[in-house]
Short mmCIF file of C-alpha atoms in Angstrom, two decimals:
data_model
loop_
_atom_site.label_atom_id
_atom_site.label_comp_id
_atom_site.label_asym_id
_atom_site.label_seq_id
_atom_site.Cartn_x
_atom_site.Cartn_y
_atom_site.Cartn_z
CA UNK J 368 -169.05 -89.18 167.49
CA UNK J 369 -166.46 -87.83 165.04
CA UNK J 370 -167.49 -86.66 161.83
CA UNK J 371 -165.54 -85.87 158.70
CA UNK J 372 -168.02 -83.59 156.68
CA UNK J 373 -165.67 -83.43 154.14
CA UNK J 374 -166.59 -87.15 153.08
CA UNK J 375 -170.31 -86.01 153.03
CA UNK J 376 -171.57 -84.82 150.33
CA UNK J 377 -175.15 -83.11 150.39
CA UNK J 378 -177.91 -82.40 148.08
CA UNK J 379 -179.86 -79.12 147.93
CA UNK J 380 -182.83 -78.96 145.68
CA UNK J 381 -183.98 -75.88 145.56
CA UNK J 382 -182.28 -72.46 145.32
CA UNK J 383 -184.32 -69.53 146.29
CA UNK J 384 -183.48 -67.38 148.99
CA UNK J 385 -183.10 -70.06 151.65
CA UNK J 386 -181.62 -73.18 149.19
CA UNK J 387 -178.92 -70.70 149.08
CA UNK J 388 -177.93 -69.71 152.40
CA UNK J 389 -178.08 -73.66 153.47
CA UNK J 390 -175.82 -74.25 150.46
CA UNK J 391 -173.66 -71.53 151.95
CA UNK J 392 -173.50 -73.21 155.54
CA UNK J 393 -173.22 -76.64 154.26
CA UNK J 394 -169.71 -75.43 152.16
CA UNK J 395 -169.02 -73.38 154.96
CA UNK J 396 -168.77 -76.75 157.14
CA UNK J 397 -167.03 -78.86 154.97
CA UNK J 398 -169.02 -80.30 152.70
CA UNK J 399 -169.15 -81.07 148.86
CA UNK J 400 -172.19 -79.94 147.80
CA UNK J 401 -174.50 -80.36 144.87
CA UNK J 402 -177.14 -78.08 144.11
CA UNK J 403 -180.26 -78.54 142.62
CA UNK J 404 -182.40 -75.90 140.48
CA UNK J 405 -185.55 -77.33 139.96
CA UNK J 406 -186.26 -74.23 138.04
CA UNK J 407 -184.13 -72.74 135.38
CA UNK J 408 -183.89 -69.20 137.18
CA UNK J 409 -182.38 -70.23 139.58
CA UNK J 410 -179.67 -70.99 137.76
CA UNK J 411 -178.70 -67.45 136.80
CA UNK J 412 -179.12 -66.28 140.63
CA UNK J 413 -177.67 -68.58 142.68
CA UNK J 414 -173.94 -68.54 141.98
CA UNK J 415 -174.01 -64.69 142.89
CA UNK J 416 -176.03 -65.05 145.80
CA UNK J 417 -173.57 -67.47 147.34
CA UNK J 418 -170.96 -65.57 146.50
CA UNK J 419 -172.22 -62.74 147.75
CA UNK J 420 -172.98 -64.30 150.83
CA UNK J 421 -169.13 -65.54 151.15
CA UNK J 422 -167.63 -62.02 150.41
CA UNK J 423 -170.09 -60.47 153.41
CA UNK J 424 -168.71 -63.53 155.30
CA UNK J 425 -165.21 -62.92 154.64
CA UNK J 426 -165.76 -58.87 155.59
CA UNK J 427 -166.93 -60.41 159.02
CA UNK J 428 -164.08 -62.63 160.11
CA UNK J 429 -166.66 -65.22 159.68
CA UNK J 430 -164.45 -67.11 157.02
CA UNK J 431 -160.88 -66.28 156.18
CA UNK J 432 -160.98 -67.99 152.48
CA UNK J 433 -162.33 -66.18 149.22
CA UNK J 434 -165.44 -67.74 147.40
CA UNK J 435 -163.22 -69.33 144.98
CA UNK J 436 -162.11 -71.85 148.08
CA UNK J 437 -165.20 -72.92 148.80
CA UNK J 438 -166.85 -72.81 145.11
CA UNK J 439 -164.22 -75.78 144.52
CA UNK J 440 -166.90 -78.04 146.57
CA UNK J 441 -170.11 -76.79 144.83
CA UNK J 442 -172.11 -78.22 141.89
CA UNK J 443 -174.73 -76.24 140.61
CA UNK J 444 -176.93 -78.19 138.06
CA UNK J 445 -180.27 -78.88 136.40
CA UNK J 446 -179.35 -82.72 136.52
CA UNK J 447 -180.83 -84.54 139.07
CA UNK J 448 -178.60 -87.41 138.30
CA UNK J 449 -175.59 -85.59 140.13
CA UNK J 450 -177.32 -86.58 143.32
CA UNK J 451 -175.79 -89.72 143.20
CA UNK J 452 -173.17 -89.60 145.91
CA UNK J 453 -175.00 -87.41 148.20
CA UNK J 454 -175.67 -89.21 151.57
CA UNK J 455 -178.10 -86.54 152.56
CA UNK J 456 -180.43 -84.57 150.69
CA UNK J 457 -182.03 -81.05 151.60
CA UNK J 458 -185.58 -80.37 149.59
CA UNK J 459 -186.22 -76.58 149.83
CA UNK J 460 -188.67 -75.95 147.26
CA UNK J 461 -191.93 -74.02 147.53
CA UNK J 462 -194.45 -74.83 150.30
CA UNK J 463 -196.68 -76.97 147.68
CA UNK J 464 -197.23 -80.97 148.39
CA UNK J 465 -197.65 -81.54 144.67
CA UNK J 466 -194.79 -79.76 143.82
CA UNK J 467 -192.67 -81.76 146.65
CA UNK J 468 -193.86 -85.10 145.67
CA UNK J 469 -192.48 -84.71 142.40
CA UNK J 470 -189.13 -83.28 143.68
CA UNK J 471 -189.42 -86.75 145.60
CA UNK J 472 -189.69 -88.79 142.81
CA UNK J 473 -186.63 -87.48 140.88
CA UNK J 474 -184.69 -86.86 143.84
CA UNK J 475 -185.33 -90.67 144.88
CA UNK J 476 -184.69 -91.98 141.53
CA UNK J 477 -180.90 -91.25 141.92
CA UNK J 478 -179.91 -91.74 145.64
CA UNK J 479 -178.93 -94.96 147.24
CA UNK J 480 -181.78 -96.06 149.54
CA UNK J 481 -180.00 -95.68 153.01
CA UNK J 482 -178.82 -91.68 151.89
CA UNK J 483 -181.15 -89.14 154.17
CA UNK J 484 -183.67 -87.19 152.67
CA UNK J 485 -185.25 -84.13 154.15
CA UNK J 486 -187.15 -81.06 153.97
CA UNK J 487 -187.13 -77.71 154.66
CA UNK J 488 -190.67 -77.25 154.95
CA UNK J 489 -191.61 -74.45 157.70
CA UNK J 490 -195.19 -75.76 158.62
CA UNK J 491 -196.24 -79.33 156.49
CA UNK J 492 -196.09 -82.31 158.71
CA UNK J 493 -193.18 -84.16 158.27
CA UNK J 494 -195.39 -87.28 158.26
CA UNK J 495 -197.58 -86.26 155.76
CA UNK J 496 -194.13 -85.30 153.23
CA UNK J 497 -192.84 -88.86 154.44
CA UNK J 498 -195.65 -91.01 153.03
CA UNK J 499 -194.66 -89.26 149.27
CA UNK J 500 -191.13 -91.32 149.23
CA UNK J 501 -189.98 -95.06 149.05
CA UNK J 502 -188.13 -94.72 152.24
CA UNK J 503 -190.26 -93.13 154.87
CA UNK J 504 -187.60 -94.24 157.60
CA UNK J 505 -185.08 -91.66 156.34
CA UNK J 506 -187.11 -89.02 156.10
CA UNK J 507 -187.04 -86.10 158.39
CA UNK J 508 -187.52 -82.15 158.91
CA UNK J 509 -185.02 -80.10 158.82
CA UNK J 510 -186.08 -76.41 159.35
CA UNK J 511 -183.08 -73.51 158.83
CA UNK J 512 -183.98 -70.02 159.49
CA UNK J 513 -182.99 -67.53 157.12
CA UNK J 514 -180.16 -66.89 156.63
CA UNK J 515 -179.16 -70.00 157.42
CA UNK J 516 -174.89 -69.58 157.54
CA UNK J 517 -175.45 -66.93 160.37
CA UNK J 518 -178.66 -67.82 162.37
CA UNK J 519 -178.29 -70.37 165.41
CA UNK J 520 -181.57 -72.02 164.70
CA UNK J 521 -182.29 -75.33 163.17
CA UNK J 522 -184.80 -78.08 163.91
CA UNK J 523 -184.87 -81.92 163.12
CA UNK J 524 -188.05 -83.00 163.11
CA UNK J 525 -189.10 -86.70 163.15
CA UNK J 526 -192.28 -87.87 161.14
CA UNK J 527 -194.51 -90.62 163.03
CA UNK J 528 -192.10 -93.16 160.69
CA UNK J 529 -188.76 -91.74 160.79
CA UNK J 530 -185.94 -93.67 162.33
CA UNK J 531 -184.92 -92.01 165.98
CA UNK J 532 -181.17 -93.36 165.47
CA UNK J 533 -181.04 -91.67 162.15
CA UNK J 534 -182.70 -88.01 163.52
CA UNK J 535 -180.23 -88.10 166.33
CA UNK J 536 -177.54 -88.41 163.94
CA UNK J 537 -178.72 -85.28 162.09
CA UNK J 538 -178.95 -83.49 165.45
CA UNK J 539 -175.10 -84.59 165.63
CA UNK J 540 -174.24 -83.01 162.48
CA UNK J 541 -175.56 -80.13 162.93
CA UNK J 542 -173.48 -78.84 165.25
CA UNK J 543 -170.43 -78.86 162.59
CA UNK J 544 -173.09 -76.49 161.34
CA UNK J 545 -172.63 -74.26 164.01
CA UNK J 546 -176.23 -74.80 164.52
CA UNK J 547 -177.50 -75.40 168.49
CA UNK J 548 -180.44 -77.48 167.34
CA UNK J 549 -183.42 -78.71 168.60
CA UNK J 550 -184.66 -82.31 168.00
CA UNK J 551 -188.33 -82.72 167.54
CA UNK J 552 -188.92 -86.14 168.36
CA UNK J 553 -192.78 -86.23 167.60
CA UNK J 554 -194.53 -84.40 164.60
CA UNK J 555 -196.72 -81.14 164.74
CA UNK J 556 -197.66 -79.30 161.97
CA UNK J 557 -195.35 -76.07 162.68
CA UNK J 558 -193.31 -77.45 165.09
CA UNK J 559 -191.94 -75.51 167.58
CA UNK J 560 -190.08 -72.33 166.25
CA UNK J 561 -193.39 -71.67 164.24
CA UNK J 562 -195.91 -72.70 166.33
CA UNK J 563 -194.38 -70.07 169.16
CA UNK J 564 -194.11 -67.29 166.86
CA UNK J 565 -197.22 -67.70 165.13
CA UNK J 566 -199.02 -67.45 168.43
CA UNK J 567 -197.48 -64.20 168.65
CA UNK J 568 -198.42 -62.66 164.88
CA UNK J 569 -202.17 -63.74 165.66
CA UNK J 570 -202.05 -61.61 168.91
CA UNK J 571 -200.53 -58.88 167.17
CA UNK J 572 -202.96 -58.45 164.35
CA UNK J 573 -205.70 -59.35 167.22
CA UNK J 574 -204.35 -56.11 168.91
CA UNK J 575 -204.04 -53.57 165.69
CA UNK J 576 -207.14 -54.95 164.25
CA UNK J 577 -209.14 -53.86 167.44
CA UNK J 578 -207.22 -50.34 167.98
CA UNK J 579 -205.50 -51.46 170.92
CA UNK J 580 -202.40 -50.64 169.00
CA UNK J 581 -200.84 -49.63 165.65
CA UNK J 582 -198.25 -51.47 163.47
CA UNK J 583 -195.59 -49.51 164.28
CA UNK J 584 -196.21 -49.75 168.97
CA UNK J 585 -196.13 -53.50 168.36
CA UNK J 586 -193.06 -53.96 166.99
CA UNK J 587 -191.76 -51.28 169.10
CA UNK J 588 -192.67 -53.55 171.89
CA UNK J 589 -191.12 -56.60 170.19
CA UNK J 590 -188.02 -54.86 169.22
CA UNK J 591 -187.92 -53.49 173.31
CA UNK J 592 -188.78 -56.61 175.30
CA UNK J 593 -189.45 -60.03 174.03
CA UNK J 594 -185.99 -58.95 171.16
CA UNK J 595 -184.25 -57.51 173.91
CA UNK J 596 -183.84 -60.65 175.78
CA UNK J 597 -184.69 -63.86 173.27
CA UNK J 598 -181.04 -63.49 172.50
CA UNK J 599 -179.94 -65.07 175.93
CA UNK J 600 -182.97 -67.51 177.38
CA UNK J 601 -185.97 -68.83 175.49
CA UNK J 602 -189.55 -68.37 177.57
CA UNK J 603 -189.39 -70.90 180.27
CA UNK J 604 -185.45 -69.33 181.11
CA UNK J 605 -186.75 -65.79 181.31
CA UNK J 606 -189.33 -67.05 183.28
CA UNK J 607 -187.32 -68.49 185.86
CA UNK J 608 -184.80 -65.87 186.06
CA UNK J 609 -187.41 -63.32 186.24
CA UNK J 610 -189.85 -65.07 188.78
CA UNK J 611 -191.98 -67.95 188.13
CA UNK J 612 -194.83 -66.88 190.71
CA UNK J 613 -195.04 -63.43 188.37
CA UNK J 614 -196.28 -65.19 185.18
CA UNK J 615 -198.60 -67.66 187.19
CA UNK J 616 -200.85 -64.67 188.35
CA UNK J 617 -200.68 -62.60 185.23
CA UNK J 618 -201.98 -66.34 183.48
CA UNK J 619 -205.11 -66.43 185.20
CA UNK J 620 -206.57 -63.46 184.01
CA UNK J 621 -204.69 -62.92 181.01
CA UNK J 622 -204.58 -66.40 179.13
CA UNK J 623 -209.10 -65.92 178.99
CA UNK J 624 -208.29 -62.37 177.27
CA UNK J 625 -205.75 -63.60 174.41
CA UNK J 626 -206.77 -64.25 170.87
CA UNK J 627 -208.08 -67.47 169.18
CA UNK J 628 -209.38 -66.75 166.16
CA UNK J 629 -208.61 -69.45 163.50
CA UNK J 630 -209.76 -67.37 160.40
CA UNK J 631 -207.28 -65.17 158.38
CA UNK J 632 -206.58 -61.65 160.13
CA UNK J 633 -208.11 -58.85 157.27
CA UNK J 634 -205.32 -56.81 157.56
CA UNK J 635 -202.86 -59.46 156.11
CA UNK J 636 -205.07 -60.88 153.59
CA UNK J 637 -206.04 -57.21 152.14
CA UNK J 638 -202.29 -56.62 151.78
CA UNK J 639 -201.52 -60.64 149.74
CA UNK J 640 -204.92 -59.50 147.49
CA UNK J 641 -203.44 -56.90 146.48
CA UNK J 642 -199.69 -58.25 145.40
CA UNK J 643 -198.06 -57.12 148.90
CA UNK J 644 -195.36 -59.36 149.45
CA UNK J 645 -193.32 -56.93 151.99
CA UNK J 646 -190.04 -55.32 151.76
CA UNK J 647 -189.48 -57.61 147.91
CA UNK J 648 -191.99 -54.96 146.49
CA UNK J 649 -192.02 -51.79 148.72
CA UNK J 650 -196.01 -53.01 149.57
CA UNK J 651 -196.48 -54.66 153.15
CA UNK J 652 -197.47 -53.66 156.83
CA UNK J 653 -194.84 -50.34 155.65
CA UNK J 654 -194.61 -48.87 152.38
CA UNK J 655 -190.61 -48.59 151.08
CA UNK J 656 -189.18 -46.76 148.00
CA UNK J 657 -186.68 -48.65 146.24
CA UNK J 658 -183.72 -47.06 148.17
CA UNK J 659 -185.28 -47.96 151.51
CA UNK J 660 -185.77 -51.56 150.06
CA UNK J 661 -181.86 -52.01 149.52
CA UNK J 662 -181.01 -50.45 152.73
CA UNK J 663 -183.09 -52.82 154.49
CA UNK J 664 -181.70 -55.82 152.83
CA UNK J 665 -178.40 -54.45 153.34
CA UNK J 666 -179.21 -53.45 157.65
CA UNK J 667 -180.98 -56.78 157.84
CA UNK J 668 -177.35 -58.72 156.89
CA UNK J 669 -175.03 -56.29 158.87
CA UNK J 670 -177.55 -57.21 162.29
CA UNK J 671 -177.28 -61.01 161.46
CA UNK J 672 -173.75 -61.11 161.57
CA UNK J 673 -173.73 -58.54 165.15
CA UNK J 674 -176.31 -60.33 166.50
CA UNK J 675 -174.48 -63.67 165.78
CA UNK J 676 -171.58 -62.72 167.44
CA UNK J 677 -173.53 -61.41 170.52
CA UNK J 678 -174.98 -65.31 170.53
CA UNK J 679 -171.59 -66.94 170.38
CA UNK J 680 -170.65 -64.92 173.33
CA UNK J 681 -173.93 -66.51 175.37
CA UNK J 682 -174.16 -69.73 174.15
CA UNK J 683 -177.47 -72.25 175.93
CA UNK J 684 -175.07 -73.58 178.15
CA UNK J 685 -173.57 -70.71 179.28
CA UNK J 686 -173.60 -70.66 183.11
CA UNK J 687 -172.28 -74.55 182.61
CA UNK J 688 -169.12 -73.55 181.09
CA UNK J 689 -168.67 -70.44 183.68
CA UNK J 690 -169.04 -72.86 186.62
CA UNK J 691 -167.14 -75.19 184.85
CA UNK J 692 -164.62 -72.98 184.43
CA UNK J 693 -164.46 -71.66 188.20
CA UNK J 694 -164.00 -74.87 189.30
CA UNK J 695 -161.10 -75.77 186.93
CA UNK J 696 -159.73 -72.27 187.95
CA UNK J 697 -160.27 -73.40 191.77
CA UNK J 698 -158.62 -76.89 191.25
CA UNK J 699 -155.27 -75.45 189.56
CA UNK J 700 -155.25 -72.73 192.74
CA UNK J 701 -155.14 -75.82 195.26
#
């Protein structure tokens, strides 16, 4: 399938943190893009945080155009009305269903009934969102990861009413997106990215909580094994290349021994009650001054765009193209 993203224009509602990265990626593509703020704020913050995003882009080969190039294909608006060409629509508002059936309401009010509509939503069913609209068919998921114009990771998700045909074009897209996306074909609240990670925060407040460990071993022992290879194979491919057998025997006694608490872990609930919201206010698992704040914001966006280039070099498919290569190397030798 050949698409011209260039004659598809998208909607983002929404322009936080993540609304803007997507709107980032999206321009970055190809794409006219309109952009939503469904609150007025936003509309004093998001022009420089796309910018800024594009000039930290440009500094890492990443794009060879100035913002100005790419601001030529952005709308940024209170007016839901400007919607009205956009043959896909991204809803990235906060994680509230009241607030996101209203977004629905105005977003639907302008858009011609066969235009996609989806949302970023990191853990609501997508067939729960669906049953808010007119047009449950051309609903879907469609989870980024922040920031969303660096990061590999992106997953259409299909709600128990969504069109297949129309999810599997999505999938197609993205990959103009430089995304190598996974299609979630039946809905669970989560999905997958979530669902695997979360697994892992309840075991690692299971293991600080109980003195096992502190804070700072576990995510020494993120950083040092599980970080060290994610990059190149997900779980079942480090599995295999490390040796199936291994994990089987470790399972039996280990799976019994593993946390399954469905309550809220104290220590992260002390930290929310008491306005702890992480690095944004120097109060979470660490305490930062301010400087420490903007270094970390600053280290965080250098590592995306190192890290990124380490996954280009090892893309999923990556022992495909090397055979595939050896073998067109081979043939032009005979």
């Amino acid at each position: 399938m050949s698409i011209k993203t260039n004659e598809i224009p998208v909607g983002v509602v929404g322009l936080g943190l993540m609304g803007c990265s997507i709107t980032t990626c999206l321009l970055m593509a190809g794409h006219p893009v309109v952009a939503i703020a469904p609150i007025s704020i936003d509309m004093t913050t998001a022009e420089s945080r796309i910018r800024k995003h594009f000039v930290k882009a440009k500094e890492e080969g990443m794009v060879t155009e100035d913002p100005e190039f790419y601001f030529k294909n952005l709308i940024i608006t209170e007016d839901y009305a400007q919607l009205k060409p956009c043959k896909l629509v991204i809803e990235c508002t906060l994680e509230s269903e009241e607030i996101k059936k209203v977004v629905y309401g105005k977003i639907e009010a302008e858009i011609a009934p066969d235009a996609l509509m989806t949302s970023n939503t990191s853990a609501i069913p997508i067939s729960i969102l669906q049953k808010m609209t007119k047009h449950p068919g051309r609903f879907f998921g469609l989870h980024w990861a922040e920031p969303s114009h660096t990061t590999r990771f992106l997953e259409v998700i299909c709600g128990d009413e969504s069109d297949i045909e129309k999810g599997e074009y999505l999938y197609e897209l993205s990959n103009y997106w430089n995304k190598e996306a996974t299609l979630v074909r039946k809905d669970i609240r989560g999905f997958i990215g979530n669902r695997l990670m979360y697994a892992m925060y309840r075991e690692a407040f299971y293991l600080v909580e109980n003195g096992y460990a502190t804070v700072e071993d576990v995510d020494r022992a993120c950083r040092n094994n599980t970080g060290y290879w994610m990059t190149l194979v997900g779980v079942f491919g480090w599995m295999d290349l490390t040796g199936v057998p291994a994990y089987h025997n470790v399972m039996k006694d280990l799976n019994p021994t593993l946390c399954n608490d469905t309550g809220m872990p104290k220590l992260i609930d002390d930290i929310v009650k008491a306005g702890g919201k992480g690095v944004a206010n120097g109060h979470g698992f660490y305490k930062y001054t301010p400087e420490e704040t903007k270094l970390w914001e600053e280290t965080f966006a250098d590592f995306n765009y190192e890290i990124r280039k380490l996954a280009m070099k090892y893309p999923f498919d990556i022992v495909k193209q090397k055979l595939a290569k050896k073998k067109e190397d081979e043939g032009e030798k005979s």
